[in-house]
Amino acid sequence: MKNHQTKLLVDGFVFLEGPRWHDGRLWLSDMWDYVVYRLTADGRWELVSKVPQRPSGLGFLKDGTPIVASMGDRKLMKIIASGLVEYADLSEVARGDVNDLVVDPEGRIYVGNFGYDLFGGGNAALANLAMVDVDGSIRVVAEELDFPNGVVIKDGGDTLVVAETWSNRLTAFQRSPDGSLSNRRTYADMGERSPDGICIDREGGIWVSCFNTGEFVRVLDGGEITDRVFCEGKRAVACQLGGDDGRTLFCCTYAGELEDIHNRKRAGAVEALRVDVPGVGFPEA
């Protein structure tokens, strides 16, 4: 296993989620500051949009339009110059706040949800994964997931992998041409590690943010860990490969206590490191 060390790129955020590299910038959701940012590779940032119901997962349609998960109202929103426009209302299928998402090359969006009222102290419950098709129709494509979180598409579009945070595993599905999912299996048992955000490199490795252990690890199908990045004293929230050549791993970390998140303590940061494995996510998978 290779061990790596990050360097601080920029800090002063509250709680960063959903990093995506797009058009030469790193897009980020600051969930508890209610805004979407984008950063240059050297850490210069700008505010893109305010999201009053808390932003999470980010993605881009075929025409480049940004899509953000609006957690509290369980909707997907398009980010346009004048603000937000509703793209899909998931309130009838999502049993909790909508969370991370991925967009396939055709423009289909897969989005998970908490499954219960996590922030309100509700009893834990399993959740589903929904798909918003290119015509705007919505259907549930996977059930009984244990807090579905980060999600990627790999193997030329044939496989979808989702992090089940509370079960400490990555779960894989076979994708059909119409976007349906089948043949559920365990992609990687993460042991004591609770996976949060994930991203994929061009060699098919999945980089996993392990929230409870403060690590980012690279995992192969079957569970072998090839690389490890440890962030001492910090939570590992989400990660994304990007940069001009796709070899920079951007790591979203959180240095506060869990109760500090709701108090909007500015303990969120982006750290970065150069890695040997190239890749920028599902368009190249």
PDB file of C-alpha atoms in Angstrom:
ATOM      1  CA  MET A   1       0.000   0.000   0.000  1.00  0.00           C
ATOM      2  CA  LYS A   2       1.260   3.468  -0.898  1.00  0.00           C
ATOM      3  CA  ASN A   3       0.890   6.235   1.686  1.00  0.00           C
ATOM      4  CA  HIS A   4       0.418   9.851   0.660  1.00  0.00           C
ATOM      5  CA  GLN A   5       0.362  13.265   2.300  1.00  0.00           C
ATOM      6  CA  THR A   6      -1.872  16.165   1.329  1.00  0.00           C
ATOM      7  CA  LYS A   7      -1.135  19.881   1.401  1.00  0.00           C
ATOM      8  CA  LEU A   8      -3.689  22.483   2.383  1.00  0.00           C
ATOM      9  CA  LEU A   9      -5.109  24.231  -0.666  1.00  0.00           C
ATOM     10  CA  VAL A  10      -7.735  26.520   0.885  1.00  0.00           C
ATOM     11  CA  ASP A  11      -9.763  26.620   4.097  1.00  0.00           C
ATOM     12  CA  GLY A  12     -12.408  28.773   5.802  1.00  0.00           C
ATOM     13  CA  PHE A  13     -15.448  26.778   4.653  1.00  0.00           C
ATOM     14  CA  VAL A  14     -18.108  25.160   6.828  1.00  0.00           C
ATOM     15  CA  PHE A  15     -18.729  21.634   5.484  1.00  0.00           C
ATOM     16  CA  LEU A  16     -17.813  20.796   1.886  1.00  0.00           C
ATOM     17  CA  GLU A  17     -19.495  18.055  -0.144  1.00  0.00           C
ATOM     18  CA  GLY A  18     -19.952  16.889  -3.729  1.00  0.00           C
ATOM     19  CA  PRO A  19     -16.654  17.970  -5.351  1.00  0.00           C
ATOM     20  CA  ARG A  20     -16.684  17.743  -9.148  1.00  0.00           C
ATOM     21  CA  TRP A  21     -13.999  18.794 -11.620  1.00  0.00           C
ATOM     22  CA  HIS A  22     -15.585  20.553 -14.598  1.00  0.00           C
ATOM     23  CA  ASP A  23     -14.272  22.913 -17.239  1.00  0.00           C
ATOM     24  CA  GLY A  24     -11.027  23.620 -15.427  1.00  0.00           C
ATOM     25  CA  ARG A  25     -12.577  24.263 -12.012  1.00  0.00           C
ATOM     26  CA  LEU A  26     -13.407  22.298  -8.873  1.00  0.00           C
ATOM     27  CA  TRP A  27     -17.071  22.744  -7.999  1.00  0.00           C
ATOM     28  CA  LEU A  28     -18.059  22.304  -4.353  1.00  0.00           C
ATOM     29  CA  SER A  29     -21.163  22.417  -2.187  1.00  0.00           C
ATOM     30  CA  ASP A  30     -20.801  24.032   1.225  1.00  0.00           C
ATOM     31  CA  MET A  31     -23.748  22.237   2.761  1.00  0.00           C
ATOM     32  CA  TRP A  32     -24.083  24.307   5.924  1.00  0.00           C
ATOM     33  CA  ASP A  33     -23.134  27.647   4.409  1.00  0.00           C
ATOM     34  CA  TYR A  34     -25.862  27.127   1.786  1.00  0.00           C
ATOM     35  CA  VAL A  35     -23.708  27.937  -1.227  1.00  0.00           C
ATOM     36  CA  VAL A  36     -21.983  26.345  -4.224  1.00  0.00           C
ATOM     37  CA  TYR A  37     -18.416  27.419  -4.979  1.00  0.00           C
ATOM     38  CA  ARG A  38     -15.918  26.744  -7.707  1.00  0.00           C
ATOM     39  CA  LEU A  39     -12.166  26.785  -7.227  1.00  0.00           C
ATOM     40  CA  THR A  40      -9.188  27.061  -9.499  1.00  0.00           C
ATOM     41  CA  ALA A  41      -6.471  24.441  -9.178  1.00  0.00           C
ATOM     42  CA  ASP A  42      -4.417  26.865  -7.078  1.00  0.00           C
ATOM     43  CA  GLY A  43      -7.232  27.525  -4.602  1.00  0.00           C
ATOM     44  CA  ARG A  44      -8.806  30.789  -5.801  1.00  0.00           C
ATOM     45  CA  TRP A  45     -12.550  30.541  -5.252  1.00  0.00           C
ATOM     46  CA  GLU A  46     -15.751  32.244  -6.329  1.00  0.00           C
ATOM     47  CA  LEU A  47     -19.351  31.875  -5.182  1.00  0.00           C
ATOM     48  CA  VAL A  48     -21.549  30.360  -7.890  1.00  0.00           C
ATOM     49  CA  SER A  49     -24.980  30.161  -6.297  1.00  0.00           C
ATOM     50  CA  LYS A  50     -26.816  30.230  -2.998  1.00  0.00           C
ATOM     51  CA  VAL A  51     -28.887  27.117  -2.222  1.00  0.00           C
ATOM     52  CA  PRO A  52     -31.257  27.854   0.708  1.00  0.00           C
ATOM     53  CA  GLN A  53     -32.242  24.206   1.297  1.00  0.00           C
ATOM     54  CA  ARG A  54     -28.603  23.052   1.633  1.00  0.00           C
ATOM     55  CA  PRO A  55     -26.608  21.891  -1.407  1.00  0.00           C
ATOM     56  CA  SER A  56     -25.029  18.459  -1.687  1.00  0.00           C
ATOM     57  CA  GLY A  57     -24.354  16.400  -4.808  1.00  0.00           C
ATOM     58  CA  LEU A  58     -23.257  18.168  -7.986  1.00  0.00           C
ATOM     59  CA  GLY A  59     -23.206  17.130 -11.628  1.00  0.00           C
ATOM     60  CA  PHE A  60     -23.467  18.458 -15.161  1.00  0.00           C
ATOM     61  CA  LEU A  61     -25.900  17.752 -17.973  1.00  0.00           C
ATOM     62  CA  LYS A  62     -24.727  17.064 -21.535  1.00  0.00           C
ATOM     63  CA  ASP A  63     -24.896  20.753 -22.366  1.00  0.00           C
ATOM     64  CA  GLY A  64     -22.809  21.638 -19.317  1.00  0.00           C
ATOM     65  CA  THR A  65     -25.672  22.931 -17.162  1.00  0.00           C
ATOM     66  CA  PRO A  66     -24.820  22.435 -13.469  1.00  0.00           C
ATOM     67  CA  ILE A  67     -27.209  20.371 -11.360  1.00  0.00           C
ATOM     68  CA  VAL A  68     -27.213  20.494  -7.558  1.00  0.00           C
ATOM     69  CA  ALA A  69     -29.072  18.395  -4.996  1.00  0.00           C
ATOM     70  CA  SER A  70     -31.189  20.681  -2.817  1.00  0.00           C
ATOM     71  CA  MET A  71     -31.344  18.574   0.290  1.00  0.00           C
ATOM     72  CA  GLY A  72     -34.121  19.932   2.465  1.00  0.00           C
ATOM     73  CA  ASP A  73     -36.820  20.187  -0.206  1.00  0.00           C
ATOM     74  CA  ARG A  74     -35.682  16.949  -1.888  1.00  0.00           C
ATOM     75  CA  LYS A  75     -35.213  18.467  -5.313  1.00  0.00           C
ATOM     76  CA  LEU A  76     -32.602  18.717  -8.022  1.00  0.00           C
ATOM     77  CA  MET A  77     -32.012  22.258  -9.187  1.00  0.00           C
ATOM     78  CA  LYS A  78     -30.405  23.698 -12.293  1.00  0.00           C
ATOM     79  CA  ILE A  79     -27.935  26.487 -11.604  1.00  0.00           C
ATOM     80  CA  ILE A  80     -28.426  29.273 -14.126  1.00  0.00           C
ATOM     81  CA  ALA A  81     -27.228  32.877 -14.305  1.00  0.00           C
ATOM     82  CA  SER A  82     -30.281  34.225 -12.506  1.00  0.00           C
ATOM     83  CA  GLY A  83     -30.300  31.611  -9.732  1.00  0.00           C
ATOM     84  CA  LEU A  84     -31.914  28.199  -9.300  1.00  0.00           C
ATOM     85  CA  VAL A  85     -34.565  26.500 -11.431  1.00  0.00           C
ATOM     86  CA  GLU A  86     -36.258  23.261 -10.421  1.00  0.00           C
ATOM     87  CA  TYR A  87     -35.154  20.301 -12.517  1.00  0.00           C
ATOM     88  CA  ALA A  88     -36.703  17.343 -10.655  1.00  0.00           C
ATOM     89  CA  ASP A  89     -38.873  17.005  -7.549  1.00  0.00           C
ATOM     90  CA  LEU A  90     -37.924  13.807  -5.708  1.00  0.00           C
ATOM     91  CA  SER A  91     -40.143  14.338  -2.674  1.00  0.00           C
ATOM     92  CA  GLU A  92     -42.479  11.490  -3.630  1.00  0.00           C
ATOM     93  CA  VAL A  93     -39.697   8.894  -3.765  1.00  0.00           C
ATOM     94  CA  ALA A  94     -37.041  10.198  -1.343  1.00  0.00           C
ATOM     95  CA  ARG A  95     -37.764   9.373   2.303  1.00  0.00           C
ATOM     96  CA  GLY A  96     -35.089  11.750   3.569  1.00  0.00           C
ATOM     97  CA  ASP A  97     -32.856  14.583   2.429  1.00  0.00           C
ATOM     98  CA  VAL A  98     -31.459  14.008  -1.060  1.00  0.00           C
ATOM     99  CA  ASN A  99     -27.724  13.605  -1.023  1.00  0.00           C
ATOM    100  CA  ASP A 100     -24.981  12.763  -3.518  1.00  0.00           C
ATOM    101  CA  LEU A 101     -25.524  12.134  -7.218  1.00  0.00           C
ATOM    102  CA  VAL A 102     -23.863  11.194 -10.484  1.00  0.00           C
ATOM    103  CA  VAL A 103     -24.816  12.058 -14.066  1.00  0.00           C
ATOM    104  CA  ASP A 104     -24.202   9.503 -16.807  1.00  0.00           C
ATOM    105  CA  PRO A 105     -23.014  10.480 -20.321  1.00  0.00           C
ATOM    106  CA  GLU A 106     -26.603  10.510 -21.611  1.00  0.00           C
ATOM    107  CA  GLY A 107     -27.751  12.911 -18.900  1.00  0.00           C
ATOM    108  CA  ARG A 108     -29.491  10.461 -16.576  1.00  0.00           C
ATOM    109  CA  ILE A 109     -29.032  11.382 -12.924  1.00  0.00           C
ATOM    110  CA  TYR A 110     -28.745   8.866 -10.097  1.00  0.00           C
ATOM    111  CA  VAL A 111     -29.374  10.380  -6.676  1.00  0.00           C
ATOM    112  CA  GLY A 112     -29.562   8.911  -3.198  1.00  0.00           C
ATOM    113  CA  ASN A 113     -31.245  10.111  -0.032  1.00  0.00           C
ATOM    114  CA  PHE A 114     -30.854   9.639   3.711  1.00  0.00           C
ATOM    115  CA  GLY A 115     -33.932   7.438   4.070  1.00  0.00           C
ATOM    116  CA  TYR A 116     -35.022   9.140   7.319  1.00  0.00           C
ATOM    117  CA  ASP A 117     -34.845  12.454   9.166  1.00  0.00           C
ATOM    118  CA  LEU A 118     -31.195  12.292  10.207  1.00  0.00           C
ATOM    119  CA  PHE A 119     -30.868  15.883  11.398  1.00  0.00           C
ATOM    120  CA  GLY A 120     -34.210  15.758  13.201  1.00  0.00           C
ATOM    121  CA  GLY A 121     -33.305  12.671  15.202  1.00  0.00           C
ATOM    122  CA  GLY A 122     -35.462  10.188  13.273  1.00  0.00           C
ATOM    123  CA  ASN A 123     -35.017   6.439  13.535  1.00  0.00           C
ATOM    124  CA  ALA A 124     -32.523   5.037  11.059  1.00  0.00           C
ATOM    125  CA  ALA A 125     -34.091   3.427   7.998  1.00  0.00           C
ATOM    126  CA  LEU A 126     -32.961   2.070   4.673  1.00  0.00           C
ATOM    127  CA  ALA A 127     -33.189   4.262   1.581  1.00  0.00           C
ATOM    128  CA  ASN A 128     -33.473   4.030  -2.174  1.00  0.00           C
ATOM    129  CA  LEU A 129     -31.557   5.262  -5.198  1.00  0.00           C
ATOM    130  CA  ALA A 130     -33.621   7.160  -7.747  1.00  0.00           C
ATOM    131  CA  MET A 131     -32.912   7.880 -11.400  1.00  0.00           C
ATOM    132  CA  VAL A 132     -34.051  11.017 -13.192  1.00  0.00           C
ATOM    133  CA  ASP A 133     -34.217  10.164 -16.890  1.00  0.00           C
ATOM    134  CA  VAL A 134     -33.439  12.588 -19.690  1.00  0.00           C
ATOM    135  CA  ASP A 135     -37.178  13.166 -20.261  1.00  0.00           C
ATOM    136  CA  GLY A 136     -37.601  14.211 -16.624  1.00  0.00           C
ATOM    137  CA  SER A 137     -39.325  11.029 -15.483  1.00  0.00           C
ATOM    138  CA  ILE A 138     -38.296   9.650 -12.096  1.00  0.00           C
ATOM    139  CA  ARG A 139     -38.101   6.053 -10.958  1.00  0.00           C
ATOM    140  CA  VAL A 140     -36.519   4.127  -8.120  1.00  0.00           C
ATOM    141  CA  VAL A 141     -33.761   1.852  -9.433  1.00  0.00           C
ATOM    142  CA  ALA A 142     -32.461   0.339  -6.164  1.00  0.00           C
ATOM    143  CA  GLU A 143     -34.016  -0.257  -2.752  1.00  0.00           C
ATOM    144  CA  GLU A 144     -32.869  -1.049   0.793  1.00  0.00           C
ATOM    145  CA  LEU A 145     -29.584   0.828   0.736  1.00  0.00           C
ATOM    146  CA  ASP A 146     -27.996   1.725   4.053  1.00  0.00           C
ATOM    147  CA  PHE A 147     -27.516   5.499   3.719  1.00  0.00           C
ATOM    148  CA  PRO A 148     -26.491   5.699   0.036  1.00  0.00           C
ATOM    149  CA  ASN A 149     -23.821   8.324  -0.347  1.00  0.00           C
ATOM    150  CA  GLY A 150     -21.094   8.822  -2.978  1.00  0.00           C
ATOM    151  CA  VAL A 151     -21.813   7.201  -6.343  1.00  0.00           C
ATOM    152  CA  VAL A 152     -19.785   6.584  -9.513  1.00  0.00           C
ATOM    153  CA  ILE A 153     -20.244   4.931 -12.897  1.00  0.00           C
ATOM    154  CA  LYS A 154     -17.427   2.786 -14.317  1.00  0.00           C
ATOM    155  CA  ASP A 155     -16.582   0.008 -16.805  1.00  0.00           C
ATOM    156  CA  GLY A 156     -17.692   2.073 -19.764  1.00  0.00           C
ATOM    157  CA  GLY A 157     -21.051   2.697 -18.152  1.00  0.00           C
ATOM    158  CA  ASP A 158     -21.799  -0.945 -17.352  1.00  0.00           C
ATOM    159  CA  THR A 159     -21.351  -0.676 -13.583  1.00  0.00           C
ATOM    160  CA  LEU A 160     -22.646   1.715 -10.936  1.00  0.00           C
ATOM    161  CA  VAL A 161     -21.047   1.732  -7.486  1.00  0.00           C
ATOM    162  CA  VAL A 162     -22.569   3.439  -4.458  1.00  0.00           C
ATOM    163  CA  ALA A 163     -21.183   3.908  -0.939  1.00  0.00           C
ATOM    164  CA  GLU A 164     -23.431   2.542   1.815  1.00  0.00           C
ATOM    165  CA  THR A 165     -22.109   4.619   4.686  1.00  0.00           C
ATOM    166  CA  TRP A 166     -23.698   2.925   7.683  1.00  0.00           C
ATOM    167  CA  SER A 167     -22.881  -0.592   6.410  1.00  0.00           C
ATOM    168  CA  ASN A 168     -19.211   0.248   5.692  1.00  0.00           C
ATOM    169  CA  ARG A 169     -19.291  -1.069   2.151  1.00  0.00           C
ATOM    170  CA  LEU A 170     -19.316  -0.175  -1.514  1.00  0.00           C
ATOM    171  CA  THR A 171     -22.128  -1.831  -3.451  1.00  0.00           C
ATOM    172  CA  ALA A 172     -22.106  -2.442  -7.207  1.00  0.00           C
ATOM    173  CA  PHE A 173     -24.901  -2.872  -9.732  1.00  0.00           C
ATOM    174  CA  GLN A 174     -24.950  -3.836 -13.382  1.00  0.00           C
ATOM    175  CA  ARG A 175     -26.390  -1.058 -15.560  1.00  0.00           C
ATOM    176  CA  SER A 176     -28.681  -1.709 -18.518  1.00  0.00           C
ATOM    177  CA  PRO A 177     -28.796   0.542 -21.596  1.00  0.00           C
ATOM    178  CA  ASP A 178     -31.958   2.192 -20.241  1.00  0.00           C
ATOM    179  CA  GLY A 179     -30.240   2.992 -16.947  1.00  0.00           C
ATOM    180  CA  SER A 180     -31.859   0.226 -14.906  1.00  0.00           C
ATOM    181  CA  LEU A 181     -29.800  -1.498 -12.211  1.00  0.00           C
ATOM    182  CA  SER A 182     -29.565  -5.213 -11.427  1.00  0.00           C
ATOM    183  CA  ASN A 183     -27.265  -7.923 -10.040  1.00  0.00           C
ATOM    184  CA  ARG A 184     -26.477  -6.202  -6.771  1.00  0.00           C
ATOM    185  CA  ARG A 185     -23.221  -7.293  -5.136  1.00  0.00           C
ATOM    186  CA  THR A 186     -20.642  -6.132  -2.620  1.00  0.00           C
ATOM    187  CA  TYR A 187     -17.873  -4.299  -4.464  1.00  0.00           C
ATOM    188  CA  ALA A 188     -15.724  -3.753  -1.369  1.00  0.00           C
ATOM    189  CA  ASP A 189     -16.160  -4.483   2.331  1.00  0.00           C
ATOM    190  CA  MET A 190     -14.568  -1.449   3.976  1.00  0.00           C
ATOM    191  CA  GLY A 191     -14.198  -3.061   7.408  1.00  0.00           C
ATOM    192  CA  GLU A 192     -14.198  -0.340  10.062  1.00  0.00           C
ATOM    193  CA  ARG A 193     -14.200   2.467   7.503  1.00  0.00           C
ATOM    194  CA  SER A 194     -17.444   4.365   6.772  1.00  0.00           C
ATOM    195  CA  PRO A 195     -17.414   5.517   3.121  1.00  0.00           C
ATOM    196  CA  ASP A 196     -18.688   8.991   2.285  1.00  0.00           C
ATOM    197  CA  GLY A 197     -17.860  10.687  -1.028  1.00  0.00           C
ATOM    198  CA  ILE A 198     -16.124   8.655  -3.742  1.00  0.00           C
ATOM    199  CA  CYS A 199     -14.567   9.221  -7.151  1.00  0.00           C
ATOM    200  CA  ILE A 200     -13.068   7.031  -9.856  1.00  0.00           C
ATOM    201  CA  ASP A 201      -9.812   7.090 -11.809  1.00  0.00           C
ATOM    202  CA  ARG A 202      -9.151   5.953 -15.362  1.00  0.00           C
ATOM    203  CA  GLU A 203      -7.700   2.645 -14.215  1.00  0.00           C
ATOM    204  CA  GLY A 204     -10.958   1.785 -12.468  1.00  0.00           C
ATOM    205  CA  GLY A 205      -9.790   2.389  -8.909  1.00  0.00           C
ATOM    206  CA  ILE A 206     -12.264   4.069  -6.589  1.00  0.00           C
ATOM    207  CA  TRP A 207     -10.995   6.711  -4.160  1.00  0.00           C
ATOM    208  CA  VAL A 208     -13.059   6.574  -0.986  1.00  0.00           C
ATOM    209  CA  SER A 209     -13.436   9.227   1.709  1.00  0.00           C
ATOM    210  CA  CYS A 210     -13.653   7.413   5.054  1.00  0.00           C
ATOM    211  CA  PHE A 211     -15.462   9.824   7.338  1.00  0.00           C
ATOM    212  CA  ASN A 212     -14.893   8.085  10.662  1.00  0.00           C
ATOM    213  CA  THR A 213     -11.203   7.225  10.255  1.00  0.00           C
ATOM    214  CA  GLY A 214      -9.995  10.406   8.549  1.00  0.00           C
ATOM    215  CA  GLU A 215      -8.600   8.563   5.527  1.00  0.00           C
ATOM    216  CA  PHE A 216      -8.903   8.669   1.775  1.00  0.00           C
ATOM    217  CA  VAL A 217      -8.154   5.251   0.283  1.00  0.00           C
ATOM    218  CA  ARG A 218      -8.022   3.806  -3.224  1.00  0.00           C
ATOM    219  CA  VAL A 219      -9.988   0.554  -3.473  1.00  0.00           C
ATOM    220  CA  LEU A 220     -10.159  -2.086  -6.196  1.00  0.00           C
ATOM    221  CA  ASP A 221     -13.056  -4.410  -7.000  1.00  0.00           C
ATOM    222  CA  GLY A 222     -12.980  -7.022  -4.253  1.00  0.00           C
ATOM    223  CA  GLY A 223     -11.714  -4.703  -1.547  1.00  0.00           C
ATOM    224  CA  GLU A 224      -7.943  -4.433  -2.028  1.00  0.00           C
ATOM    225  CA  ILE A 225      -6.625  -1.053  -0.867  1.00  0.00           C
ATOM    226  CA  THR A 226      -3.700   0.192  -2.950  1.00  0.00           C
ATOM    227  CA  ASP A 227      -3.262   3.758  -1.662  1.00  0.00           C
ATOM    228  CA  ARG A 228      -3.948   5.598   1.589  1.00  0.00           C
ATOM    229  CA  VAL A 229      -4.072   9.284   2.490  1.00  0.00           C
ATOM    230  CA  PHE A 230      -4.384  10.025   6.214  1.00  0.00           C
ATOM    231  CA  CYS A 231      -5.543  13.422   7.442  1.00  0.00           C
ATOM    232  CA  GLU A 232      -4.648  13.535  11.134  1.00  0.00           C
ATOM    233  CA  GLY A 233      -7.283  15.132  13.327  1.00  0.00           C
ATOM    234  CA  LYS A 234      -9.736  15.654  10.457  1.00  0.00           C
ATOM    235  CA  ARG A 235     -12.761  13.962   8.957  1.00  0.00           C
ATOM    236  CA  ALA A 236     -12.486  12.763   5.364  1.00  0.00           C
ATOM    237  CA  VAL A 237     -15.682  13.931   3.658  1.00  0.00           C
ATOM    238  CA  ALA A 238     -15.363  13.771  -0.126  1.00  0.00           C
ATOM    239  CA  CYS A 239     -12.772  13.632  -2.903  1.00  0.00           C
ATOM    240  CA  GLN A 240     -12.362  14.249  -6.626  1.00  0.00           C
ATOM    241  CA  LEU A 241      -9.594  13.814  -9.160  1.00  0.00           C
ATOM    242  CA  GLY A 242      -8.920  16.761 -11.422  1.00  0.00           C
ATOM    243  CA  GLY A 243      -6.406  19.368 -12.444  1.00  0.00           C
ATOM    244  CA  ASP A 244      -5.074  19.908 -15.954  1.00  0.00           C
ATOM    245  CA  ASP A 245      -3.938  16.290 -16.319  1.00  0.00           C
ATOM    246  CA  GLY A 246      -6.343  14.610 -13.911  1.00  0.00           C
ATOM    247  CA  ARG A 247      -3.595  13.662 -11.458  1.00  0.00           C
ATOM    248  CA  THR A 248      -4.531  15.931  -8.561  1.00  0.00           C
ATOM    249  CA  LEU A 249      -6.680  14.444  -5.816  1.00  0.00           C
ATOM    250  CA  PHE A 250      -8.732  17.151  -4.144  1.00  0.00           C
ATOM    251  CA  CYS A 251      -9.762  16.129  -0.624  1.00  0.00           C
ATOM    252  CA  CYS A 252     -12.552  17.816   1.337  1.00  0.00           C
ATOM    253  CA  THR A 253     -11.854  17.607   5.076  1.00  0.00           C
ATOM    254  CA  TYR A 254     -13.541  18.732   8.276  1.00  0.00           C
ATOM    255  CA  ALA A 255     -11.569  19.551  11.438  1.00  0.00           C
ATOM    256  CA  GLY A 256     -14.446  20.188  13.880  1.00  0.00           C
ATOM    257  CA  GLU A 257     -16.710  18.072  16.031  1.00  0.00           C
ATOM    258  CA  LEU A 258     -19.998  16.819  14.645  1.00  0.00           C
ATOM    259  CA  GLU A 259     -22.009  19.337  16.671  1.00  0.00           C
ATOM    260  CA  ASP A 260     -19.872  22.127  15.210  1.00  0.00           C
ATOM    261  CA  ILE A 261     -21.309  21.495  11.758  1.00  0.00           C
ATOM    262  CA  HIS A 262     -24.769  22.777  12.696  1.00  0.00           C
ATOM    263  CA  ASN A 263     -23.160  25.735  14.468  1.00  0.00           C
ATOM    264  CA  ARG A 264     -21.493  26.583  11.137  1.00  0.00           C
ATOM    265  CA  LYS A 265     -17.976  26.450  12.515  1.00  0.00           C
ATOM    266  CA  ARG A 266     -15.607  27.129   9.630  1.00  0.00           C
ATOM    267  CA  ALA A 267     -13.616  23.940   9.922  1.00  0.00           C
ATOM    268  CA  GLY A 268     -13.931  22.790   6.310  1.00  0.00           C
ATOM    269  CA  ALA A 269     -11.020  22.789   3.886  1.00  0.00           C
ATOM    270  CA  VAL A 270      -9.767  21.493   0.556  1.00  0.00           C
ATOM    271  CA  GLU A 271      -6.451  19.670   0.597  1.00  0.00           C
ATOM    272  CA  ALA A 272      -4.666  18.320  -2.454  1.00  0.00           C
ATOM    273  CA  LEU A 273      -1.946  15.957  -3.567  1.00  0.00           C
ATOM    274  CA  ARG A 274      -0.462  14.646  -6.785  1.00  0.00           C
ATOM    275  CA  VAL A 275      -1.077  10.964  -7.414  1.00  0.00           C
ATOM    276  CA  ASP A 276       0.370   8.507  -9.917  1.00  0.00           C
ATOM    277  CA  VAL A 277      -3.007   7.287 -11.159  1.00  0.00           C
ATOM    278  CA  PRO A 278      -4.719   9.581 -13.697  1.00  0.00           C
ATOM    279  CA  GLY A 279      -8.456  10.073 -13.907  1.00  0.00           C
ATOM    280  CA  VAL A 280     -11.185  12.642 -13.641  1.00  0.00           C
ATOM    281  CA  GLY A 281     -14.308  10.552 -13.010  1.00  0.00           C
ATOM    282  CA  PHE A 282     -17.107   8.852 -14.884  1.00  0.00           C
ATOM    283  CA  PRO A 283     -16.779  10.547 -18.312  1.00  0.00           C
ATOM    284  CA  GLU A 284     -13.394   8.860 -18.715  1.00  0.00           C
ATOM    285  CA  ALA A 285     -14.318   5.583 -16.966  1.00  0.00           C
TER     286      ALA A 285
END
